[in-house]
PDB file of C-alpha atoms and ligand atoms in Angstrom:
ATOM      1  CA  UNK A 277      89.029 102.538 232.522  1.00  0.00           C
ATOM      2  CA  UNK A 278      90.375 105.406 230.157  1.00  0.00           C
ATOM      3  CA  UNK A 279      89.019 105.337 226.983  1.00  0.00           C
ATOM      4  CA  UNK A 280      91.789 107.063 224.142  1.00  0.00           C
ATOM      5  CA  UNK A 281      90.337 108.174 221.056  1.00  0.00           C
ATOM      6  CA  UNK A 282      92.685 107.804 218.417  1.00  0.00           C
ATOM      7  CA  UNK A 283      92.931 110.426 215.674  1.00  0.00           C
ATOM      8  CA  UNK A 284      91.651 108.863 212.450  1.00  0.00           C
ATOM      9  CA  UNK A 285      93.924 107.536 209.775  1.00  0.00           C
ATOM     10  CA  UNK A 286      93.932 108.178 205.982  1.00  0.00           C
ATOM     11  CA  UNK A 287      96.583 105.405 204.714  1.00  0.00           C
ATOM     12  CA  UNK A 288      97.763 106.103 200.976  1.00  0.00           C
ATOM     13  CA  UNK A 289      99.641 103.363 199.697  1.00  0.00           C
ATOM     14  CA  UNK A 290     100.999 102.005 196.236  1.00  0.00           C
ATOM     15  CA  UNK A 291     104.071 102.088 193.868  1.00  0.00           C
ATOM     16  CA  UNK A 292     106.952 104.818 192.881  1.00  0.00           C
ATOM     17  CA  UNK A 293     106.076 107.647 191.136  1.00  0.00           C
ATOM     18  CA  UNK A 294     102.113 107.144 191.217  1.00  0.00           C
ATOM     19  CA  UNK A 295     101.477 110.547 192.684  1.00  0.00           C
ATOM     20  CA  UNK A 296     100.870 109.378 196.548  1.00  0.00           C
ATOM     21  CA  UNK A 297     102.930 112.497 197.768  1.00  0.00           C
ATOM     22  CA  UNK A 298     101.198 115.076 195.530  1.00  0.00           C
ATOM     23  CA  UNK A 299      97.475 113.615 196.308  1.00  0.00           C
ATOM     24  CA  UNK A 300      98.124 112.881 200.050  1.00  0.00           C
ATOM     25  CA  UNK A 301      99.560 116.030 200.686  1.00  0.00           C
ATOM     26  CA  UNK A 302      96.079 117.729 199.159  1.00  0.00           C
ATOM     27  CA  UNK A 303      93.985 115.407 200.942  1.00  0.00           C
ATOM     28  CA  UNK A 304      95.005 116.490 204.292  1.00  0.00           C
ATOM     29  CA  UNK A 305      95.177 119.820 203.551  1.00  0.00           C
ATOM     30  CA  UNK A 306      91.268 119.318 202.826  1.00  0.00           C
ATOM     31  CA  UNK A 307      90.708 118.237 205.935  1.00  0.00           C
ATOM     32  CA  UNK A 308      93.479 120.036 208.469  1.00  0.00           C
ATOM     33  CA  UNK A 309      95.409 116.868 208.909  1.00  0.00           C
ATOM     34  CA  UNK A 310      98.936 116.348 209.403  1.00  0.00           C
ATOM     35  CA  UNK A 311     101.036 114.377 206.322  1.00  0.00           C
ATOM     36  CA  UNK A 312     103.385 111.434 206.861  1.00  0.00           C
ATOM     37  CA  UNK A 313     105.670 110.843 203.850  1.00  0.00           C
ATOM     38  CA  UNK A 314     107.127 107.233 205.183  1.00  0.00           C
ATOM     39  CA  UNK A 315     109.181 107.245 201.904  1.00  0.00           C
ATOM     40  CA  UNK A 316     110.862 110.455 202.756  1.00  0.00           C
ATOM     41  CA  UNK A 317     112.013 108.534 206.240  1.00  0.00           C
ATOM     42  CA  UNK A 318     113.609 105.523 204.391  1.00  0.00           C
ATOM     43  CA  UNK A 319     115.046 108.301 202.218  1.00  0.00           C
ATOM     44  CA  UNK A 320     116.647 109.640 205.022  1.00  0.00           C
ATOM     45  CA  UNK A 321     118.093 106.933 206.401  1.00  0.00           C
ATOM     46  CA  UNK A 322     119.584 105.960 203.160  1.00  0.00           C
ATOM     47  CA  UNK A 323     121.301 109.312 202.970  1.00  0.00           C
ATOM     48  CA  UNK A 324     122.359 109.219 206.817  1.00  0.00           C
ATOM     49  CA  UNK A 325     123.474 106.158 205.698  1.00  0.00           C
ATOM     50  CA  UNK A 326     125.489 107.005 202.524  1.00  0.00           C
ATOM     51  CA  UNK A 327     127.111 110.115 204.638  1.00  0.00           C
ATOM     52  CA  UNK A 328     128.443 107.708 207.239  1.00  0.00           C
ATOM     53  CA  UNK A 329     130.024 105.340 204.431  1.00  0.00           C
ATOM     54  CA  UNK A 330     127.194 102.679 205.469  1.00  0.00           C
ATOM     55  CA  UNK A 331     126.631 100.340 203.061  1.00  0.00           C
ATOM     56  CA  UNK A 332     122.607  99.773 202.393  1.00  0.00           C
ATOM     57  CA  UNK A 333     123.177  96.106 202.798  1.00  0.00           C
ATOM     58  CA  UNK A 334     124.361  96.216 206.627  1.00  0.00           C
ATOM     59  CA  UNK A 335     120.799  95.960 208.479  1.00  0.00           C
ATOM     60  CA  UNK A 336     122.125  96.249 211.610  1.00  0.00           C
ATOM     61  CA  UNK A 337     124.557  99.381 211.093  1.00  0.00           C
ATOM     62  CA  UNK A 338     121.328 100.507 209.600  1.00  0.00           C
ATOM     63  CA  UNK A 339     118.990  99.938 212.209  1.00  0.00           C
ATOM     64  CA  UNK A 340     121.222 101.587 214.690  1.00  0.00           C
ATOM     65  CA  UNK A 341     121.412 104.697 212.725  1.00  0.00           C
ATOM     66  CA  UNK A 342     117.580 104.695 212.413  1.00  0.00           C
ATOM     67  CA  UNK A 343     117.238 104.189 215.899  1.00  0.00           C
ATOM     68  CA  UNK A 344     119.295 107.479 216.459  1.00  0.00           C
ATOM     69  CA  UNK A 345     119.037 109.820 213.762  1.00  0.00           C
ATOM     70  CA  UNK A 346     116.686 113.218 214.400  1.00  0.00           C
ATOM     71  CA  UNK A 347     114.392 113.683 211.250  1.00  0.00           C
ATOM     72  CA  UNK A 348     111.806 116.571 210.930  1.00  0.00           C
ATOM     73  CA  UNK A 349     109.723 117.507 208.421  1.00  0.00           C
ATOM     74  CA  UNK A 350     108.925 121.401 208.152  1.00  0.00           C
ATOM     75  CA  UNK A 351     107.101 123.439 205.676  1.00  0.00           C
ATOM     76  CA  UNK A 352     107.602 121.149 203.338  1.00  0.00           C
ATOM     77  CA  UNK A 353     111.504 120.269 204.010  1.00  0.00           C
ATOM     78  CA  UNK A 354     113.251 117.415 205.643  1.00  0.00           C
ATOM     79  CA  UNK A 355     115.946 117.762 207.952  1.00  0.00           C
ATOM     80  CA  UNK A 356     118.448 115.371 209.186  1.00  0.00           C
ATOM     81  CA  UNK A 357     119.666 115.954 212.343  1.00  0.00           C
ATOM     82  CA  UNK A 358     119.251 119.884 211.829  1.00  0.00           C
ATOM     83  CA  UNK A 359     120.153 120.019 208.492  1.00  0.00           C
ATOM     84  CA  UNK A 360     117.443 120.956 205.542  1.00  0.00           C
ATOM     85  CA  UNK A 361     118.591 117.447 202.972  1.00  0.00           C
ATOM     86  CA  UNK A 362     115.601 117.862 200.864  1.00  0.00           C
ATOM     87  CA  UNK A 363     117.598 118.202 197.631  1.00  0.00           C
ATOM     88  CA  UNK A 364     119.385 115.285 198.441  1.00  0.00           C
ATOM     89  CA  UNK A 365     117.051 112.697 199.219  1.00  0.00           C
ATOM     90  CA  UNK A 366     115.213 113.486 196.287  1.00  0.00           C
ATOM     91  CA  UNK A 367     117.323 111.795 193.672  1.00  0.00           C
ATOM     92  CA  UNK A 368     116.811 109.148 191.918  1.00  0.00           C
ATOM     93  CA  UNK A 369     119.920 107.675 193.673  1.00  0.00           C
ATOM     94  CA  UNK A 370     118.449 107.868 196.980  1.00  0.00           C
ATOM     95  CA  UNK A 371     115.448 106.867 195.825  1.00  0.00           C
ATOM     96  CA  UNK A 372     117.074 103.432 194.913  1.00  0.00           C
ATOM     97  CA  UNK A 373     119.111 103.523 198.046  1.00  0.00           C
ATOM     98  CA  UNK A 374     115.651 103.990 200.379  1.00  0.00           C
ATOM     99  CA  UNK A 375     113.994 101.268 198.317  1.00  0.00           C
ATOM    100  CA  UNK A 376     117.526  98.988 199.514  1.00  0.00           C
ATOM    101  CA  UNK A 377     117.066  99.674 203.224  1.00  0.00           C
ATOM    102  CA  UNK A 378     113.991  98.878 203.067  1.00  0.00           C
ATOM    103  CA  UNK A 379     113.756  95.359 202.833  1.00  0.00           C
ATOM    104  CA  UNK A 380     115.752  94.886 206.159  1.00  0.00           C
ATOM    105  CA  UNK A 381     112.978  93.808 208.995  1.00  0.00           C
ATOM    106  CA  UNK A 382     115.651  95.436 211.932  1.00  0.00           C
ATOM    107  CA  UNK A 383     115.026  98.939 210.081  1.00  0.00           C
ATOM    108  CA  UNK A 384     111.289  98.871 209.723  1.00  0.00           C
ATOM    109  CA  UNK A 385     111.221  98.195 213.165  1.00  0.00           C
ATOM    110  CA  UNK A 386     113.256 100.723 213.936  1.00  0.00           C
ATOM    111  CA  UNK A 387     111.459 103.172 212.378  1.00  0.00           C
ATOM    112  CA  UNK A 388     107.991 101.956 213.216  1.00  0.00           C
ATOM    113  CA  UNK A 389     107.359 104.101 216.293  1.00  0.00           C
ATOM    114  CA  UNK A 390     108.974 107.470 214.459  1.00  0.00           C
ATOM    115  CA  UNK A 391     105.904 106.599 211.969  1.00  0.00           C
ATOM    116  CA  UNK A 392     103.288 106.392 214.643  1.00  0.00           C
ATOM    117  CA  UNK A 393     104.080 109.297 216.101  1.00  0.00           C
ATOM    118  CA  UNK A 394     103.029 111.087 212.967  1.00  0.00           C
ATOM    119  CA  UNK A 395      99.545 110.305 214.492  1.00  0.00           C
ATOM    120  CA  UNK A 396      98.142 113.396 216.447  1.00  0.00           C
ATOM    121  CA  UNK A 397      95.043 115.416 216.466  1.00  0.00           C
ATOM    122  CA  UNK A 398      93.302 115.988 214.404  1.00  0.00           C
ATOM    123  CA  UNK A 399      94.133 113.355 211.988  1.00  0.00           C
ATOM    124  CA  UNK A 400      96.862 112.065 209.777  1.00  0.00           C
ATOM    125  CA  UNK A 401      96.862 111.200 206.054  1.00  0.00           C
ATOM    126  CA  UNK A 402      99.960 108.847 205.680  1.00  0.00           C
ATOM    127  CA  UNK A 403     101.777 107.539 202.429  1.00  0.00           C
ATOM    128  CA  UNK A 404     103.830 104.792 201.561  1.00  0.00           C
ATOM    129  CA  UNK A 405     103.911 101.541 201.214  1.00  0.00           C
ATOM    130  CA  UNK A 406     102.746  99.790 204.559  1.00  0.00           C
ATOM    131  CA  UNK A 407     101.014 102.560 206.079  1.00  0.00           C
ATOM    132  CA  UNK A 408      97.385 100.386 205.952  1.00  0.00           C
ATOM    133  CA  UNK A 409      98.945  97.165 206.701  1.00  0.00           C
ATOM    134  CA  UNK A 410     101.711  97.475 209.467  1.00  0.00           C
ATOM    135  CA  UNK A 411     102.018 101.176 210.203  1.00  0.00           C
ATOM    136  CA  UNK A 412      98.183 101.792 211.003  1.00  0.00           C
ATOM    137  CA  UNK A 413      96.166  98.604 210.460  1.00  0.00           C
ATOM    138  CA  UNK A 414      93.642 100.560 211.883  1.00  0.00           C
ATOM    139  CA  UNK A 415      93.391 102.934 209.632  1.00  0.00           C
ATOM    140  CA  UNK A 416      89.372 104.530 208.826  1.00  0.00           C
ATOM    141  CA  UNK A 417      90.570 104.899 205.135  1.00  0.00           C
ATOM    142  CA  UNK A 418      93.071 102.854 203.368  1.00  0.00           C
ATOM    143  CA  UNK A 419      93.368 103.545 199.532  1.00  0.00           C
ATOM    144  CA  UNK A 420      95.707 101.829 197.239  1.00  0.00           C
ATOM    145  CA  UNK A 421      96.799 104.279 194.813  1.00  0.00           C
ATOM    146  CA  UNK A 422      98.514 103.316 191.476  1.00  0.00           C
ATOM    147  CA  UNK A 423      98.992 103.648 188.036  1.00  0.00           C
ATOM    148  CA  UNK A 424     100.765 101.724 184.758  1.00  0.00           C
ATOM    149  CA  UNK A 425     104.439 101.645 185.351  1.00  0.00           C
ATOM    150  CA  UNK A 426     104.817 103.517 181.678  1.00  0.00           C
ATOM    151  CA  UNK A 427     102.560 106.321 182.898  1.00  0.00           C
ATOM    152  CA  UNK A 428     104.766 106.314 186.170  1.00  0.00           C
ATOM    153  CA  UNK A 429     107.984 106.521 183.861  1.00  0.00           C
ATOM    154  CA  UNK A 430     106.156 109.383 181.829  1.00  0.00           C
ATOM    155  CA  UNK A 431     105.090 111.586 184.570  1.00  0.00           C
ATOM    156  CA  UNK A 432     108.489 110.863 186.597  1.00  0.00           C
ATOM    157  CA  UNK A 433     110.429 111.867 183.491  1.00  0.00           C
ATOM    158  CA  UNK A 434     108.478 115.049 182.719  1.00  0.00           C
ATOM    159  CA  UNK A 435     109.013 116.154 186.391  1.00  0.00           C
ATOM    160  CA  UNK A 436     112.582 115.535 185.911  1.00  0.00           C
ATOM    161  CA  UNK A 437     113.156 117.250 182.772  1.00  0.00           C
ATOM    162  CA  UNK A 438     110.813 120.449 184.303  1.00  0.00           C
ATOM    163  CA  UNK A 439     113.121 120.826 187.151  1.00  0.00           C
ATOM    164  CA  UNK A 440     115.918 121.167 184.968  1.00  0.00           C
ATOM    165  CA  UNK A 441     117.500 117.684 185.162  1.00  0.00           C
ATOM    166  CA  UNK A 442     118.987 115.412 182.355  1.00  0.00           C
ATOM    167  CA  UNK A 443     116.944 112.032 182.144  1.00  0.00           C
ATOM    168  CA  UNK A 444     116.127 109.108 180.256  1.00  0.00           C
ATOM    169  CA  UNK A 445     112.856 107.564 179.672  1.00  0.00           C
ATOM    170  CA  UNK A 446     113.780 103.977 179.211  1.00  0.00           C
ATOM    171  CA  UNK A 447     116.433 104.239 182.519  1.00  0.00           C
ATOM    172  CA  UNK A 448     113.796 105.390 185.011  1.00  0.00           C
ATOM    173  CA  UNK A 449     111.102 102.978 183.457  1.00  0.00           C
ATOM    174  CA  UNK A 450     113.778  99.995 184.050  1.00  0.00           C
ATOM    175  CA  UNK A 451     114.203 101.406 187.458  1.00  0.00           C
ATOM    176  CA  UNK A 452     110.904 101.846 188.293  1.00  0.00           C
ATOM    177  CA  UNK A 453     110.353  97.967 187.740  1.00  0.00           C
ATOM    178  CA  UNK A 454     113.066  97.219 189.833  1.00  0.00           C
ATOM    179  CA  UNK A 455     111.659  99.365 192.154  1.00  0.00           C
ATOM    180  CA  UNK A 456     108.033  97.832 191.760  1.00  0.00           C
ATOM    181  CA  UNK A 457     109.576  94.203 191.852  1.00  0.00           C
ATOM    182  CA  UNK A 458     111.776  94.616 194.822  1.00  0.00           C
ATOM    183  CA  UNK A 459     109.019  96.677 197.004  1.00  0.00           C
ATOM    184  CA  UNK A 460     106.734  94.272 196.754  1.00  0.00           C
ATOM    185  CA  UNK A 461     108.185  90.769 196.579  1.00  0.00           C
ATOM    186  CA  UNK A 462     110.543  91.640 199.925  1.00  0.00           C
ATOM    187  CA  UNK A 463     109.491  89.398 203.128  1.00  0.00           C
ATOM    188  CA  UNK A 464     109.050  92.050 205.366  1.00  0.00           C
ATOM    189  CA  UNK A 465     106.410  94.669 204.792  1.00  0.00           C
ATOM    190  CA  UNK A 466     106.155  93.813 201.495  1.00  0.00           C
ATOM    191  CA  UNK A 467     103.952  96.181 198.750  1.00  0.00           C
ATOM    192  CA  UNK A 468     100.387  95.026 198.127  1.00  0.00           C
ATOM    193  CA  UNK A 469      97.265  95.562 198.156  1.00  0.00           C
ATOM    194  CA  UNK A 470      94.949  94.723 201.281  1.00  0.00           C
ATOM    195  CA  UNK A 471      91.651  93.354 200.673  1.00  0.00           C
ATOM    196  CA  UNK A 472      90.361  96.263 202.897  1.00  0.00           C
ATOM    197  CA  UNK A 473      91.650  98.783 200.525  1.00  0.00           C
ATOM    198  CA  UNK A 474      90.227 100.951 198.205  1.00  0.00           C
ATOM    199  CA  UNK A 475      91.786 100.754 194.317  1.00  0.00           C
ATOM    200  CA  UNK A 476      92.526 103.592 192.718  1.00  0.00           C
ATOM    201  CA  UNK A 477      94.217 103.665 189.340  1.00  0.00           C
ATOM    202  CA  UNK A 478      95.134 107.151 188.036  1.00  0.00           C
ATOM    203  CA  UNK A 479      96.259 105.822 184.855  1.00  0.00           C
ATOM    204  CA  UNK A 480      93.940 107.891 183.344  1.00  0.00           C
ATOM    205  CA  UNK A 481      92.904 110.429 186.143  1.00  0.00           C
ATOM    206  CA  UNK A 482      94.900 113.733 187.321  1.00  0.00           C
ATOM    207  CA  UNK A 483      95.686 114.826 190.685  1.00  0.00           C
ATOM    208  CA  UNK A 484      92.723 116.548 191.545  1.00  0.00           C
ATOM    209  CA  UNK A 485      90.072 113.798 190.132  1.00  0.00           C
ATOM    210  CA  UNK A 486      91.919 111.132 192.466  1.00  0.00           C
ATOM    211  CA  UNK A 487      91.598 113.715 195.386  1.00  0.00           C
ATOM    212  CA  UNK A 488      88.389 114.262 195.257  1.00  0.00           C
ATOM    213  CA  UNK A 489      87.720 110.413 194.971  1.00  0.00           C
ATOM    214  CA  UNK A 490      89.672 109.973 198.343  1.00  0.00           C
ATOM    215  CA  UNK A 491      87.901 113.267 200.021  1.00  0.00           C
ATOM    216  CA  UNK A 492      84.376 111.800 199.109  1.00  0.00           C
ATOM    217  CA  UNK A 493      85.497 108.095 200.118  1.00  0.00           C
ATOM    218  CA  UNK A 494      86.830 109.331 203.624  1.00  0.00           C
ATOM    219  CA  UNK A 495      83.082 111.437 204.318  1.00  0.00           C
ATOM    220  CA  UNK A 496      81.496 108.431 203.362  1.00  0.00           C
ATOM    221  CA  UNK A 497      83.722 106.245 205.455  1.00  0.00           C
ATOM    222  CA  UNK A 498      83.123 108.876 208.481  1.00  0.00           C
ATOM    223  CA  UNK A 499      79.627 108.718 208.233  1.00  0.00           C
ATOM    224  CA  UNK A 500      79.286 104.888 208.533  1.00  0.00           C
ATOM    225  CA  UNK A 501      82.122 104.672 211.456  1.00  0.00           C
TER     226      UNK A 501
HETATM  227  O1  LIG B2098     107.648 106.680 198.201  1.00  0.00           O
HETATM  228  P1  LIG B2098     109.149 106.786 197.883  1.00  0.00           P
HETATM  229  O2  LIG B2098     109.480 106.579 196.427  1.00  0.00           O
HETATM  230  O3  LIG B2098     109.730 108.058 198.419  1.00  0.00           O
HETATM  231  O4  LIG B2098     109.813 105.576 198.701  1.00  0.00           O
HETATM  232  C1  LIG B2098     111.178 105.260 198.538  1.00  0.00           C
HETATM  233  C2  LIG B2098     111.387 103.808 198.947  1.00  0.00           C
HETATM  234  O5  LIG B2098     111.179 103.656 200.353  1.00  0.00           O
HETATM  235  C3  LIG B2098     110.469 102.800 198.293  1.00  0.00           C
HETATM  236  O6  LIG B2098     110.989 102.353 197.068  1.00  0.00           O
HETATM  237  C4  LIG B2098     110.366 101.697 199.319  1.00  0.00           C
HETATM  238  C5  LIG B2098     110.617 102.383 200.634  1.00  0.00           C
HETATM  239  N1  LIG B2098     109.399 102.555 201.434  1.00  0.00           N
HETATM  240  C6  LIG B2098     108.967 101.482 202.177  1.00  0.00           C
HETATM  241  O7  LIG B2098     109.550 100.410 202.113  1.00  0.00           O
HETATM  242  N2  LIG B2098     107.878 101.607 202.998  1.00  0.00           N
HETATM  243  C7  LIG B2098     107.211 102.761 203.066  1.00  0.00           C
HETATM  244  N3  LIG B2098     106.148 102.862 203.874  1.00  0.00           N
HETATM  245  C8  LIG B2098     107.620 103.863 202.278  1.00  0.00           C
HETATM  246  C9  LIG B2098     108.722 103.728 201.447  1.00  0.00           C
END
């Protein structure tokens, strides 16, 4: 019998804007492990989707382009079949449009095995919002990261508004309850938190404080395994 040791698992999950990306991406830089932005994917597709005149409501055109199109993730950029998109799936429009493909069981499942393959020595620190519960049940660490939707709004608008971009407060806060609401009261996959899950609420905590929480829950965790 072959024994395969499987590289361990930080899972990051929680709501829209509550700084996942920024404090996942630091974590596994701590610790030399790759980073799995699952939103990024289902931004993807929504753009692959949106370029091919797909509408975000047709699961199964949707899972077929899943199933087929070549995503990468380099230095920081995402590429869709060869071509760096990074601008474009950031907006706030595909941002919606990811959170609409989403619900459809035929694309999660589609994209479940592009996920897992994120998983390679020596570890992987994935965000999203099923990482813990479907993507790596397994998972040594599983942290559920959030923060009051008005704080959300805030930072979301301030990062907006540095980058140059027109924005309204009130608009993304509506959105980002729409977001919230649809995210988590889907049927498949839906957003919660697991019982196994560590809470952490940055409402009042900055990037770095809720990155050294996760660093010094993940050596704790690694000592007990
Ligand atoms: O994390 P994000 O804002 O980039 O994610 C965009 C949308 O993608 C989010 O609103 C819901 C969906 N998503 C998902 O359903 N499951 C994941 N693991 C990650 C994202």
């Amino acid at each position: 019998m072959t024994n395969i040791i499987l590289s361990p698992v930080i899972a990051i999950d929680g709501p829209s804007a509550s700084g996942k990306g920024s404090v996942a991406e630091r974590v596994a830089k701590q610790f030399g492990f790759h980073y799995l932005d699952s939103g990024a994917i289902y931004r993807l597709l929504a753009y692959a989707a949106y370029q091919q005149q797909v509408s975000w409501s047709d699961a199964n055109a949707l899972a077929d382009i899943a199933a087929h199109m070549v995503i990468k993730f380099e230095h920081g950029e995402a590429y869709l079949n060869g071509e760096q998109v990074s601008a474009h799936i950031r907006t706030e429009q595909m941002g919606k449009g990811a959170s609409e493909v989403a619900v459809h069981p035929a694309v999660r499942t589609a994209l479940l095995q592009t996920q897992r393959n994120f998983r390679q020595a020596p570890g992987l620190v994935g965000d999203g919002r099923d990482i813990g519960s479907v993507i790596f049940p397994d998972a040594g660490l599983k942290i559920f990261l959030t923060a009051a939707v008005e704080t959300r709004a805030k930072r979301r608008y301030e990062q907006l508004l540095q980058r140059g971009e027109t924005a309204s407060y009130a608009h993304i806060l509506d959105d980002l309850q729409q977001r919230d609401l649809r995210d988590s009261q889907r049927a498949a996959a839906p957003l919660k938190q697991l019982p196994d899950a560590i809470l952490l609420d940055t409402t009042d905590k900055n990037i770095e404080q809720a990155v050294n929480i996760i660093i010094e829950a993940f050596k704790k965790a690694s000592q007990t395994a």
